[in-house]
Coordinates of C-alpha atoms in Angstrom, one line a residue:
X1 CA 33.8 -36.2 -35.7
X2 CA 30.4 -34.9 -33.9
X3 CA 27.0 -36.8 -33.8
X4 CA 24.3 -35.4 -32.0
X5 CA 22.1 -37.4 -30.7
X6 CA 18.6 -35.0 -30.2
X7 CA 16.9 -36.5 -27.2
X8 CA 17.8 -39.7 -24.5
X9 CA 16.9 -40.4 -20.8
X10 CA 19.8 -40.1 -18.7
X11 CA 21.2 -43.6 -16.8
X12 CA 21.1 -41.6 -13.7
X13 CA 16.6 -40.6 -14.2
X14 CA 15.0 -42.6 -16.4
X15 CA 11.9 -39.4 -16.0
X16 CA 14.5 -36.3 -17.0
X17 CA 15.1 -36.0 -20.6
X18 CA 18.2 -34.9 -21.9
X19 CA 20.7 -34.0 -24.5
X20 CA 23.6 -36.4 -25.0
X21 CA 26.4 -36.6 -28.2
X22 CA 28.4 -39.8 -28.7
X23 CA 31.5 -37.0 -27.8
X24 CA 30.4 -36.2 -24.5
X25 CA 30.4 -40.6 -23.2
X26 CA 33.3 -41.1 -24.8
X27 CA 35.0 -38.1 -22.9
X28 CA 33.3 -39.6 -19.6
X29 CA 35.2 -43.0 -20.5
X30 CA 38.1 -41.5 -21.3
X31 CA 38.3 -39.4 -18.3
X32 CA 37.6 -42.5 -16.2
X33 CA 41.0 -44.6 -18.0
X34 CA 39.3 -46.3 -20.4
X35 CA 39.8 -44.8 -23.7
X36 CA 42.5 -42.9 -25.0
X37 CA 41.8 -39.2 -26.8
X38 CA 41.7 -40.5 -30.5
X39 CA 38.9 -42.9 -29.6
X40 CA 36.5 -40.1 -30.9
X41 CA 37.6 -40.7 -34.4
X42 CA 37.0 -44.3 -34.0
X43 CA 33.8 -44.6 -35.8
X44 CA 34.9 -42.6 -38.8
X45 CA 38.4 -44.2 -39.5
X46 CA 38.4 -47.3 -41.9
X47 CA 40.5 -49.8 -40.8
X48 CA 42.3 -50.7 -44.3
X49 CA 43.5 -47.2 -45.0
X50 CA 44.1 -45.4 -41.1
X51 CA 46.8 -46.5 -39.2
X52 CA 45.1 -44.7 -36.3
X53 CA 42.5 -46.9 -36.3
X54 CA 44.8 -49.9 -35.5
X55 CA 46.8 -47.6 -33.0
X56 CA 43.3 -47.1 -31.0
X57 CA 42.4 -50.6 -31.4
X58 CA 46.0 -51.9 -30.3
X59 CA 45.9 -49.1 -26.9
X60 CA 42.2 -50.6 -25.7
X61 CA 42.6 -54.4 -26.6
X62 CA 46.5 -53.7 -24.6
X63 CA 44.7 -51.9 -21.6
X64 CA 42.1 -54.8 -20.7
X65 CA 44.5 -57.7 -22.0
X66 CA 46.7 -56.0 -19.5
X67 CA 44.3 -56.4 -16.6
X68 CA 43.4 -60.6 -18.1
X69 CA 46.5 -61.2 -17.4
X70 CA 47.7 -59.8 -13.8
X71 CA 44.4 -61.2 -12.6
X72 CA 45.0 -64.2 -14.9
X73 CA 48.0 -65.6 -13.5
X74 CA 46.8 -65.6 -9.7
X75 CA 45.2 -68.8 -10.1
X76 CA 48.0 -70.5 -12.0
X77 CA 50.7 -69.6 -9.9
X78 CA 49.0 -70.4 -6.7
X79 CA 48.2 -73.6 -7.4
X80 CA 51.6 -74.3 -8.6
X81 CA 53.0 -73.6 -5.3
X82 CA 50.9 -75.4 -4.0
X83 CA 51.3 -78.5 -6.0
X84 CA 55.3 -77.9 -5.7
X85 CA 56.1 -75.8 -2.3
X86 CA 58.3 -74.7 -1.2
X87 CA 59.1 -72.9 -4.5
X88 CA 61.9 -70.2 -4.7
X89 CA 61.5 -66.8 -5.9
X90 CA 63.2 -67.4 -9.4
X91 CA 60.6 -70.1 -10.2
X92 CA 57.8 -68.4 -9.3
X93 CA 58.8 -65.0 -10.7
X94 CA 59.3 -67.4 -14.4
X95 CA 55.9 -68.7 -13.8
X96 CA 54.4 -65.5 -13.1
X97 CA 56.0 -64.5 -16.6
X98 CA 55.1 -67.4 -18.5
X99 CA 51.5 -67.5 -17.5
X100 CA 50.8 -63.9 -17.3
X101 CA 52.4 -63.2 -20.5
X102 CA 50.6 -66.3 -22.7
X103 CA 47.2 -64.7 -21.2
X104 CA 48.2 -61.2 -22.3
X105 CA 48.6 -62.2 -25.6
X106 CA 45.7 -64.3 -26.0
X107 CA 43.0 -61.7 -24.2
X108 CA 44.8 -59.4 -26.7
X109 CA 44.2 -61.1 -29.9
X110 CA 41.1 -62.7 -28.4
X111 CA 39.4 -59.1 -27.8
X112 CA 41.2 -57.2 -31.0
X113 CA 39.2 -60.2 -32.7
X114 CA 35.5 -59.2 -31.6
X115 CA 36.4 -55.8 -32.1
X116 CA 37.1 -56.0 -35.9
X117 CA 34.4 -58.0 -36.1
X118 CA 31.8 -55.7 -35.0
X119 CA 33.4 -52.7 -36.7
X120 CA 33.1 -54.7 -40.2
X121 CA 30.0 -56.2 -39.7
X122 CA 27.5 -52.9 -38.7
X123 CA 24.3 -55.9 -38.3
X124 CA 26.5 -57.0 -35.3
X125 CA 26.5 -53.7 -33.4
X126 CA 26.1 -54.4 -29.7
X127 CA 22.4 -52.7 -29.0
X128 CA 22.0 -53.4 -25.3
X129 CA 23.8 -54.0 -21.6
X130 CA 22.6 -57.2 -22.3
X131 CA 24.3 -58.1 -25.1
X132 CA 28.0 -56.0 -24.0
X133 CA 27.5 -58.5 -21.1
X134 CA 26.9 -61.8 -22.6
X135 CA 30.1 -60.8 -24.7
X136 CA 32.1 -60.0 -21.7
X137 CA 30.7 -63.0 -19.9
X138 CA 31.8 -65.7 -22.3
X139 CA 35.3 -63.8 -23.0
X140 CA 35.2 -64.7 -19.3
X141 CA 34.3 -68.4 -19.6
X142 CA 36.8 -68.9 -22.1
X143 CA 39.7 -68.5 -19.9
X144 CA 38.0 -70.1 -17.2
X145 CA 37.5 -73.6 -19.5
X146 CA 41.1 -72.9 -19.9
X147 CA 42.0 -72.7 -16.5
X148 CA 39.3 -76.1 -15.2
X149 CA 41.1 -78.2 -18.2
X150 CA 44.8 -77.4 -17.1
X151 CA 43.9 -77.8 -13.0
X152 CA 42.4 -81.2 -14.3
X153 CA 45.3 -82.4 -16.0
X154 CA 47.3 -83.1 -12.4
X155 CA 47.2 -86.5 -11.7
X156 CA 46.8 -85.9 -8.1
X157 CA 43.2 -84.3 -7.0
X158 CA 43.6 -80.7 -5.2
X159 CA 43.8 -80.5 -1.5
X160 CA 41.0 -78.7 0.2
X161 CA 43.1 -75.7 1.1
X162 CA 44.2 -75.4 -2.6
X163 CA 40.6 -76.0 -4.0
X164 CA 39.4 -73.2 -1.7
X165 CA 42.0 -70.9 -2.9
X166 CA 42.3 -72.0 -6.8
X167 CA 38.2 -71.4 -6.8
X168 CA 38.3 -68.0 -5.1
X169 CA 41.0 -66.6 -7.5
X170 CA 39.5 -68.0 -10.1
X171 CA 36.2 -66.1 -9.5
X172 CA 37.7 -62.9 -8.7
X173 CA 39.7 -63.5 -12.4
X174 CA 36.0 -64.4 -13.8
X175 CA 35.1 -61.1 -12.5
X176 CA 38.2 -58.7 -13.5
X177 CA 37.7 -60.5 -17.1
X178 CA 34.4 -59.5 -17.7
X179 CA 34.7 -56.0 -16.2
X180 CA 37.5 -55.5 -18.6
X181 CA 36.6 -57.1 -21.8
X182 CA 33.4 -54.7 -21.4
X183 CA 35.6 -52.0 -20.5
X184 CA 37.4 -52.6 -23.9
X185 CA 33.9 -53.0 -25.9
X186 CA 32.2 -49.9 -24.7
X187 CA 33.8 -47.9 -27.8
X188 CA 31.3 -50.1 -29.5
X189 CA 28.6 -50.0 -27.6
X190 CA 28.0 -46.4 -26.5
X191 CA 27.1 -45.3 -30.4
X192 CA 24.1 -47.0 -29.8
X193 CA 23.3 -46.8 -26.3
X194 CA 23.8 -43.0 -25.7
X195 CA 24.9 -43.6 -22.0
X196 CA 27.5 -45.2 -20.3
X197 CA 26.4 -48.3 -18.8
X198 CA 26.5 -48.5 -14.8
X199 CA 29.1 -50.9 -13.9
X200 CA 31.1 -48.4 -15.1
X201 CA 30.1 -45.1 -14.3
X202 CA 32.9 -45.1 -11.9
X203 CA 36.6 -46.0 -13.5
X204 CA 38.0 -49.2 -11.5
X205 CA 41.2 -49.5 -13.7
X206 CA 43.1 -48.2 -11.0
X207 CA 41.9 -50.3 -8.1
X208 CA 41.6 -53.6 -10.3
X209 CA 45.3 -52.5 -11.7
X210 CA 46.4 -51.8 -7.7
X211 CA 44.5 -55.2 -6.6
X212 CA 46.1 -57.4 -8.9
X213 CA 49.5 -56.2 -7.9
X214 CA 49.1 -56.4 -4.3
X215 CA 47.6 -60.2 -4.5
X216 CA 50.8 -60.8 -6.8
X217 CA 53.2 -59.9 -4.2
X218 CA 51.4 -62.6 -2.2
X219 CA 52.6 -65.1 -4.3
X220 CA 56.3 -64.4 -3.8
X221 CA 55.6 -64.3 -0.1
X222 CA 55.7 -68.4 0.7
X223 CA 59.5 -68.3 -1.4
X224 CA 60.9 -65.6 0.6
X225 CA 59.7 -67.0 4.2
X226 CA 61.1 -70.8 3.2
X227 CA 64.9 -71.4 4.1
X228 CA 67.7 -73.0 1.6
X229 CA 67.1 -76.7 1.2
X230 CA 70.8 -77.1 1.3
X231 CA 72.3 -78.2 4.5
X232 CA 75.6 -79.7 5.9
X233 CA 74.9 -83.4 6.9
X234 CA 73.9 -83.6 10.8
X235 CA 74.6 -86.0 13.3
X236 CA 71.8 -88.1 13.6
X237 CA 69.3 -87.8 16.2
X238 CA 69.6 -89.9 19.2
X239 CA 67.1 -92.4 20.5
X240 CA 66.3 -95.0 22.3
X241 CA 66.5 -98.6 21.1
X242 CA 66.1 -102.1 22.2
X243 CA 68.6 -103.7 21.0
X244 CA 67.2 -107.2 18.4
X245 CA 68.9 -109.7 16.9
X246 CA 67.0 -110.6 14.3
X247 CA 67.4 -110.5 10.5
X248 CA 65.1 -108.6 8.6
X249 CA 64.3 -108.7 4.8
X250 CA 61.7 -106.4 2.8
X251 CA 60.6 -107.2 -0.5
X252 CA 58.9 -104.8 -2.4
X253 CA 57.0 -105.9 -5.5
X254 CA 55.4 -103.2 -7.4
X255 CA 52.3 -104.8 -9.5
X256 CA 51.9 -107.7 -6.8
X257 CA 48.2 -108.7 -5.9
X258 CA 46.3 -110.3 -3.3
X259 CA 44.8 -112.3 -6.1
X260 CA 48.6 -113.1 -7.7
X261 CA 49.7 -113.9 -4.4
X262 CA 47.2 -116.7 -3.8
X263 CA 47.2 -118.3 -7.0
X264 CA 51.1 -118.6 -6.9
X265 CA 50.7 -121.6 -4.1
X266 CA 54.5 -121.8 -4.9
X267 CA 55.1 -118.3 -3.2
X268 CA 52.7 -118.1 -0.4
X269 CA 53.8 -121.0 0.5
X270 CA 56.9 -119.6 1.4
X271 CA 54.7 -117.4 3.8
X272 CA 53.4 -118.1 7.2
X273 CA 50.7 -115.5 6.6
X274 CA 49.3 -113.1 4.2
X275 CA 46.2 -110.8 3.6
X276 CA 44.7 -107.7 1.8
X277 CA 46.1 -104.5 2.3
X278 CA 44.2 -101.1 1.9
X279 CA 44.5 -99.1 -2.0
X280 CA 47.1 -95.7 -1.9
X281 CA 45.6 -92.9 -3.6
X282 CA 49.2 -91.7 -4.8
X283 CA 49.8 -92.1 -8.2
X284 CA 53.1 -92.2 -9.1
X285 CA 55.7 -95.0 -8.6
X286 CA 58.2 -93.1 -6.8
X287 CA 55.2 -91.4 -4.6
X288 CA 53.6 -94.7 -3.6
X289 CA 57.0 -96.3 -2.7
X290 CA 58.6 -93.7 -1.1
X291 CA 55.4 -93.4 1.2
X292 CA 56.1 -97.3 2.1
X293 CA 59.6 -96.5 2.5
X294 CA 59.5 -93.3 5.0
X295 CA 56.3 -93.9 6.6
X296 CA 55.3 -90.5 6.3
X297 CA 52.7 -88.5 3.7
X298 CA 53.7 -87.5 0.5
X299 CA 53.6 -83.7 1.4
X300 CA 56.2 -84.7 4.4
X301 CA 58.6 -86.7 2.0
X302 CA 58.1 -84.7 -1.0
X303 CA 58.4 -87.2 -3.8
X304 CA 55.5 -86.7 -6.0
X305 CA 56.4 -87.8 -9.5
X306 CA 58.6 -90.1 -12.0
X307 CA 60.0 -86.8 -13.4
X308 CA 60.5 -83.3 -13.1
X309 CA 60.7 -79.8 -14.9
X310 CA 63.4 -77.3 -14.5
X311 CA 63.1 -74.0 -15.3
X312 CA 65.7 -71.9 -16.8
X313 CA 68.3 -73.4 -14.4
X314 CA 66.4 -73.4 -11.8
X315 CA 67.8 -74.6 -8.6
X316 CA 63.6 -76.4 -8.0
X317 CA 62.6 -79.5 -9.8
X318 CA 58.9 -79.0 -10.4
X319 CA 57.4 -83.1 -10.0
X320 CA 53.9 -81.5 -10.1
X321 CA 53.1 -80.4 -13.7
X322 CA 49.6 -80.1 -15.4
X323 CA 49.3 -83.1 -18.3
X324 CA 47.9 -79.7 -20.1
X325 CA 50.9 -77.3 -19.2
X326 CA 52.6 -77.2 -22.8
X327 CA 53.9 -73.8 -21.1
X328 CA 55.9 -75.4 -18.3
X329 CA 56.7 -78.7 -20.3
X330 CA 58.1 -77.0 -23.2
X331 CA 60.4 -73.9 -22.0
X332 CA 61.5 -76.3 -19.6
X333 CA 63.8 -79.2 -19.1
X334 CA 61.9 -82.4 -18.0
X335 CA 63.9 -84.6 -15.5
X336 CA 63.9 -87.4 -13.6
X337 CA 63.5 -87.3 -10.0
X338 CA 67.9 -87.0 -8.2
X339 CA 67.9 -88.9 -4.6
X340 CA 68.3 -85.7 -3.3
X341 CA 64.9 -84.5 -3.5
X342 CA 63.4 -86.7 -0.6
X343 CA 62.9 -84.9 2.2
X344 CA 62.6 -88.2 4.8
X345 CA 64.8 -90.8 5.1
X346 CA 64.3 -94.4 4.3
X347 CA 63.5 -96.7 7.8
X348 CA 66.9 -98.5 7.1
X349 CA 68.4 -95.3 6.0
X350 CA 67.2 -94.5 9.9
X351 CA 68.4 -97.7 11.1
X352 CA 72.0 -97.7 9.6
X353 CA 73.0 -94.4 10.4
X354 CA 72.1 -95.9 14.2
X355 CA 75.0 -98.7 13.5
X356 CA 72.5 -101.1 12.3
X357 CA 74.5 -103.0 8.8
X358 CA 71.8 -102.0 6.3
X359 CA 71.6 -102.6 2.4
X360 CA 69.3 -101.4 0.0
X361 CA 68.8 -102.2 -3.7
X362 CA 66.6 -100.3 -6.3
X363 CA 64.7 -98.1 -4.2
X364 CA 63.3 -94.7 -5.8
X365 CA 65.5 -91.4 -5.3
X366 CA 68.2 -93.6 -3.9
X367 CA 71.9 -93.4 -5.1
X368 CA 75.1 -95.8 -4.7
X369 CA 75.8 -95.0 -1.5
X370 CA 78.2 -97.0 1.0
X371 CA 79.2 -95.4 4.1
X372 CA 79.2 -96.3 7.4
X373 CA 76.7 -99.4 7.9
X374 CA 74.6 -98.3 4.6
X375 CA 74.8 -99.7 1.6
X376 CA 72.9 -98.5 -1.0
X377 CA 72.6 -99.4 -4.6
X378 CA 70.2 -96.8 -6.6
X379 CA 68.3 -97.4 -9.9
X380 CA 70.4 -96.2 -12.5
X381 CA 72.7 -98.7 -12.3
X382 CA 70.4 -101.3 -11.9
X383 CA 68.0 -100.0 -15.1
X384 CA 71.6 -98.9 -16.9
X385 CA 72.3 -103.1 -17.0
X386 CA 68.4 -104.3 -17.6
X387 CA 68.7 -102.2 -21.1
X388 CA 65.0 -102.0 -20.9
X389 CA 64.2 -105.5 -19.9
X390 CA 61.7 -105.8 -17.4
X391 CA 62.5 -109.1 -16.4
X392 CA 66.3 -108.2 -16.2
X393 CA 65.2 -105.0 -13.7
X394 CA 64.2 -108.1 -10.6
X395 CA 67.5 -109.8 -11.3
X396 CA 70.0 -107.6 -12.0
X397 CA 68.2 -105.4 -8.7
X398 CA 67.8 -109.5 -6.8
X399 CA 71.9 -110.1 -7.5
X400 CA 73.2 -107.4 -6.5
X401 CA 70.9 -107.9 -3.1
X402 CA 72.3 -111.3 -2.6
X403 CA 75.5 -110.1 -3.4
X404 CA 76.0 -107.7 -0.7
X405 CA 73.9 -110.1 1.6
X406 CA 76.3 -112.8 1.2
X407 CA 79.6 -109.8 1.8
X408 CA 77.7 -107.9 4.8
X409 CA 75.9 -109.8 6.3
X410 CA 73.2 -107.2 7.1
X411 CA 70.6 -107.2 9.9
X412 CA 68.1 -105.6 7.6
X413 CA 67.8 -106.0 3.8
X414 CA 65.4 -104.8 1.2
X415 CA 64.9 -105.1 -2.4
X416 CA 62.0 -102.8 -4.7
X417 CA 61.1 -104.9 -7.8
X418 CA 59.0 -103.2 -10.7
X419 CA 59.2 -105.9 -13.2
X420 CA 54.9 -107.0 -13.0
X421 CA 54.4 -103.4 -13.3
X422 CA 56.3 -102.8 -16.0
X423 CA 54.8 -105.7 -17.9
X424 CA 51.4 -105.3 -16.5
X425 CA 51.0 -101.8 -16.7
X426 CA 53.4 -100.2 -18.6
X427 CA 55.2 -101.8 -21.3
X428 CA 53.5 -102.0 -25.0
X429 CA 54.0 -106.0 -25.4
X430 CA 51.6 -108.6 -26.7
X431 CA 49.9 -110.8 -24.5
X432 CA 51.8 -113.6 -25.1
X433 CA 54.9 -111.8 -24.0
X434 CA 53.2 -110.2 -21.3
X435 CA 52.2 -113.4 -19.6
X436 CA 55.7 -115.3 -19.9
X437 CA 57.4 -112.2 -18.7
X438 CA 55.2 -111.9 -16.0
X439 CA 56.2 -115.9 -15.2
X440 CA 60.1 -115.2 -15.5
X441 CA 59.2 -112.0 -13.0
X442 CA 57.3 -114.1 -10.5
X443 CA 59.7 -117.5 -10.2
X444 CA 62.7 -114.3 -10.1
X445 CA 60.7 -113.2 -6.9
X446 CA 59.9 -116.9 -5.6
X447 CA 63.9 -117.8 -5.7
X448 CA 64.6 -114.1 -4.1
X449 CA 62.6 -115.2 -1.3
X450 CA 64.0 -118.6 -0.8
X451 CA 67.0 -117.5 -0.7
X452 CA 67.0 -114.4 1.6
X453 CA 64.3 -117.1 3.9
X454 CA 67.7 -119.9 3.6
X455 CA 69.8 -117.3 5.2
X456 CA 68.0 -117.1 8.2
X457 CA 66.1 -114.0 7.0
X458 CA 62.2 -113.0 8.6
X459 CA 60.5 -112.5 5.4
X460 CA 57.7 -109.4 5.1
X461 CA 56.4 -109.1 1.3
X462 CA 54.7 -106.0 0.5
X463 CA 52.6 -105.6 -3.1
X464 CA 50.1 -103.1 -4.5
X465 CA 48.7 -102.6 -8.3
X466 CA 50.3 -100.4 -10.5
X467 CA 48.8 -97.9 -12.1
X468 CA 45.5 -99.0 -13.9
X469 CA 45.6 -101.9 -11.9
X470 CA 43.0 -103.7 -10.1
X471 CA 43.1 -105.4 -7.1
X472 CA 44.1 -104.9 -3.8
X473 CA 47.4 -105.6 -2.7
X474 CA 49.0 -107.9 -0.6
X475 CA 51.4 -108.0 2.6
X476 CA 52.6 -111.3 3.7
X477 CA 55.1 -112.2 6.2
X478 CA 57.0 -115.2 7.6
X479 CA 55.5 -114.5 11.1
X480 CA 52.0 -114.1 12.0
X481 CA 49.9 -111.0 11.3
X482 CA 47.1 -109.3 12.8
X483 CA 43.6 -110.4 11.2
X484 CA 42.5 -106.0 11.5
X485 CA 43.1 -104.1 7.5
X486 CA 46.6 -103.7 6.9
X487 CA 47.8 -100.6 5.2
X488 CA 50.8 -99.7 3.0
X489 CA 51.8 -97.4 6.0
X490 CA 51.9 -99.9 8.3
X491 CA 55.5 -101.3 6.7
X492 CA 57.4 -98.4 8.3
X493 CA 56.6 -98.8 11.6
X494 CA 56.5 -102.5 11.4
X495 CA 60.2 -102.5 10.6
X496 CA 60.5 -99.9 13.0
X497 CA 59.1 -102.3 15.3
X498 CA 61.0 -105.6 14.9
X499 CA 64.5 -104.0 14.8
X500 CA 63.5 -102.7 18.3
X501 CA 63.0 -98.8 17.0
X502 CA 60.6 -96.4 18.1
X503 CA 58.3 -95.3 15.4
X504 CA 57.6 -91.6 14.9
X505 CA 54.5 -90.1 15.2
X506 CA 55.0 -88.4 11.3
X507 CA 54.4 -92.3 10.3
X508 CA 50.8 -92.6 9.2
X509 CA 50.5 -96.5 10.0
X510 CA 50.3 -99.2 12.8
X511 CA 52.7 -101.5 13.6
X512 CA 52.1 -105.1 12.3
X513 CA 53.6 -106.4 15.3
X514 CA 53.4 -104.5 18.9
X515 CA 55.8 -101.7 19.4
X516 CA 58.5 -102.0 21.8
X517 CA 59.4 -98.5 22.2
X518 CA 57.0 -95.5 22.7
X519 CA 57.0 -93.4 19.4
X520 CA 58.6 -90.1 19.1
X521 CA 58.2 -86.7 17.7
X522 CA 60.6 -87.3 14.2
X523 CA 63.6 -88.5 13.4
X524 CA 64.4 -85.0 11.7
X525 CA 64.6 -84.0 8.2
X526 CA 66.8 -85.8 6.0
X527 CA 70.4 -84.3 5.5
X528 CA 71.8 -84.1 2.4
X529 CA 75.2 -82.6 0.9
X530 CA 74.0 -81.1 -1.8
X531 CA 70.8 -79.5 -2.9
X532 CA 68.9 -81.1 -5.9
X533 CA 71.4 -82.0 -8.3
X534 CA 70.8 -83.5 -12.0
X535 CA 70.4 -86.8 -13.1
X536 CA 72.3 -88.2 -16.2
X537 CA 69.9 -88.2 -19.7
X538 CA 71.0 -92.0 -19.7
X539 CA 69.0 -92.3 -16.9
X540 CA 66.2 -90.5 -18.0
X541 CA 66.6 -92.6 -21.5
X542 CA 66.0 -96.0 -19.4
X543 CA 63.3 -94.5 -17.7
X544 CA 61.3 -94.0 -20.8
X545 CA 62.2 -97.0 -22.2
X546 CA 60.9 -99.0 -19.6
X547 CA 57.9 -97.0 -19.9
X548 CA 57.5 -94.8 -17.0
X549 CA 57.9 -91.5 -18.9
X550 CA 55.6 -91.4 -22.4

């Protein structure tokens, strides 16, 4: 079909007049990439009787949806590896896929929408640039709202280098969006217009198509340059060390205050000193702790969440997953964290392996371990026996510490208890329970502490709220403290200190007490047997039930 349109000014001269047919653009288009060589019928075919009316419609909503999502899954991807690098190849190829392909189809159906639209309803015709833009423009914003919500839904805010690059790939998506979802609607468009519209006078399907492939590739570049996380155990790394023969205990209490510390008299007592410490902006449990526990920043110990996702047997646990990823979350298999996924070791995991008799009970992405002058109980046994008692957590975890203090006599001893969290924060109990549980929890803790301080243990007591929780949090000790700010970082290189250790220089804090050894470089990454293995669904079970995972 033919129409003739008698007389329009050319895009090129407003002043010279000139004969243009509706035939003629759309054989520009299609000779630029956009259209294929039935679009001429396009007008003229009615979509409930012509199947090539749907053919046409299905080839241009496919080319631009095509485009949405190559461009579309740069931003997702990046900040996934960003949020969980080092990530292999076979994650990141499955991501690529998962988001890619979701924003394929909904561009597709999204754009084969608005197209029926205006080809049923004539009144609707798109009359102007103006109006092709604003089209194109909030085809745009859509998946951009899509992308702000899901970045949002991490609990952790972006680093700046990941902000800088989320934002730039999400404007150069903004910008391949809009060029194609105009790309797709200029069938509809040039009936009226009579000219092709200038942003696309020259065809940029290839380049776009070529750009998008060549920032892909990027993406796979980090997996290939990162080495396998499996390695033989090493000997340990020799230092220095002043050899001290004191006895030290560390009690961790997850949901321990300031303010709960001081209006237990009954417990500080037991204290020589105690004062505020500075608020973590972690969020997770096993983040905040294993910080404490290594010293070091998250990004050097790796340990970001309660649980993880696995994807299609991947050999990667993903711990950083968007609240608003139903596409990770649901084609793959959520976790919890196995011991093997910290990439630091524990100060007494440091001290033992350096002959100093060390036992540790309940400690985050530990497992029963007792080798050499380590003795370390992990959390699955000890949640396994609480059965989703809070209360049951401290003791069963504060036995089995006394236990093995009373067989081993070690030089250092430590103990994580969750049990205030767990009723402060976490578990769905009335008040009334709530507050006797959180009694039980604390006179646990108060006979812990008397009894590790009867056996000729130096105390150190380190608290901080749960999540939610206000308050700052609390570290006391049995010997006297500095009056400067304490910080949660400060406990690794404290214990570092009083066992006559150097500190290194990955450990974020200062010493509570002064440091008898000049720090060093590292004490090297953390050798493991195995790479990340799985964790029994038992485990997982316990987790939720004691209300970390919801």
């Amino acid at each position: 079909m033919r129409r003739n349109i008698p007389w329009s000014r050319s895009s090129s001269d407003p002043a010279t007049i000139q004969r243009v047919s509706v035939d003629d653009l759309r054989t520009q288009l299609r000779d630029r990439g956009y259209l294929t060589h039935g679009i001429e019928r396009w007008f003229a075919l009615d979509p409930w009787s012509s199947r090539a009316f749907w053919l046409e419609l299905v080839t241009v909503c496919a080319k631009a949806a095509v485009l949405v999502g190559a461009f579309g899954l740069l931003p997702f991807v990046s900040v996934m590896i960003f949020r969980n690098r080092p990530l292999p190849v076979w994650e990141t190829f499955v991501m690529a896929v998962l988001y890619g392909g979701t924003l394929f189809v909904f561009a597709f159906a999204l754009l084969g929408v608005i197209a029926w639209i205006l080809k049923l309803r004539p009144a609707l015709v798109i009359d102007s640039p103006g109006v092709l833009l604003a089209i194109s423009v909030a085809v745009s914003g859509a998946f951009i709202i899509v992308f702000a919500l899901w970045w949002s839904g991490f609990d952790a805010p972006p680093s700046r280098i990941e902000l800088v690059a989320g934002a730039a790939l999400a404007l150069l998506w903004f910008l391949a969006t809009t060029l194609a979802a105009s790309a797709a609607l200029l069938s509809f468009s040039i009936h009226e217009l009579q000219r092709v519209p200038a942003i696309h006078q020259r065809s940029r399907v290839v380049p776009m198509a070529l750009a998008s492939a060549i920032l892909g590739a990027f993406l796979f570049l980090p997996a290939y340059a990162i080495r396998d996380t499996r390695r033989e155990v090493e000997p340990p790394l020799q230092v220095v060390t002043t050899p001290s023969p004191r006895r030290i205990a560390l009690v961790a209490v997850d949901g321990m205050t300031f303010d709960i510390l001081r209006a237990r008299t009954d417990l500080a007592s037991l204290f020589i000193s105690a004062q505020p410490v500075l608020p973590m902006v972690e969020i997770s449990p096993p983040e905040r702790w294993a910080t404490i526990g290594t010293g070091v920043n998250p990004d050097v110990h790796e340990v970001h969440g309660v649980e993880g996702v696995r994807l299609f047997g991947g050999r990667r646990l993903l711990q950083a997953v968007s609240r608003a990823d139903f596409l990770v979350r649901r084609t793959g298999q959520r976790e919890p964290l196995p011991p093997t996924v910290r990439h630091r070791d524990y100060v007494w995991e440091i001290f033992a392996r350096r002959s100093i008799v060390s036992t540790a009970v309940n400690w985050w992405t530990t497992d029963d371990v007792r080798a050499g002058a380590l003795n370390e109980i992990g959390q699955a046994s000890i949640f396994k026996a609480a059965a989703g008692d809070a209360v049951a957590v401290d003791a069963n975890a504060s036995a089995r510490l006394m236990t093995a203090v009373d067989r081993d006599h070690p030089q250092f001893a430590t103990a994580y208890l969750p049990a205030l969290d767990l009723l402060l924060n976490r578990l769905n109990v009335d008040q009334s329970a709530r507050l006797s549980g959180s009694v039980r929890a604390l006179e646990s803790l108060r006979a812990t502490i008397a009894a590790l301080r009867a056996r000729q243990y130096e105390m150190v007591l380190i608290g901080i709220p749960g999540s939610g929780q206000s308050g700052s949090g609390v570290v006391a000790a049995t010997f006297a403290l500095p009056t400067r700010a304490a910080s949660p970082y400060d406990v690794a290189p404290t214990m570092c200190a009083l066992l006559g250790f150097p500190a290194s220089t990955e450990m974020r804090g200062r010493s509570l007490v002064p440091e008898p050894q000049p720090r060093i470089t590292t004490f090297g990454t953390r050798s493991t047997k195995s790479g990340n293995t799985r964790v029994d669904d038992e485990y997982y079970n316990n987790l939720k039930s004691l209300g970390y995972i919801r």
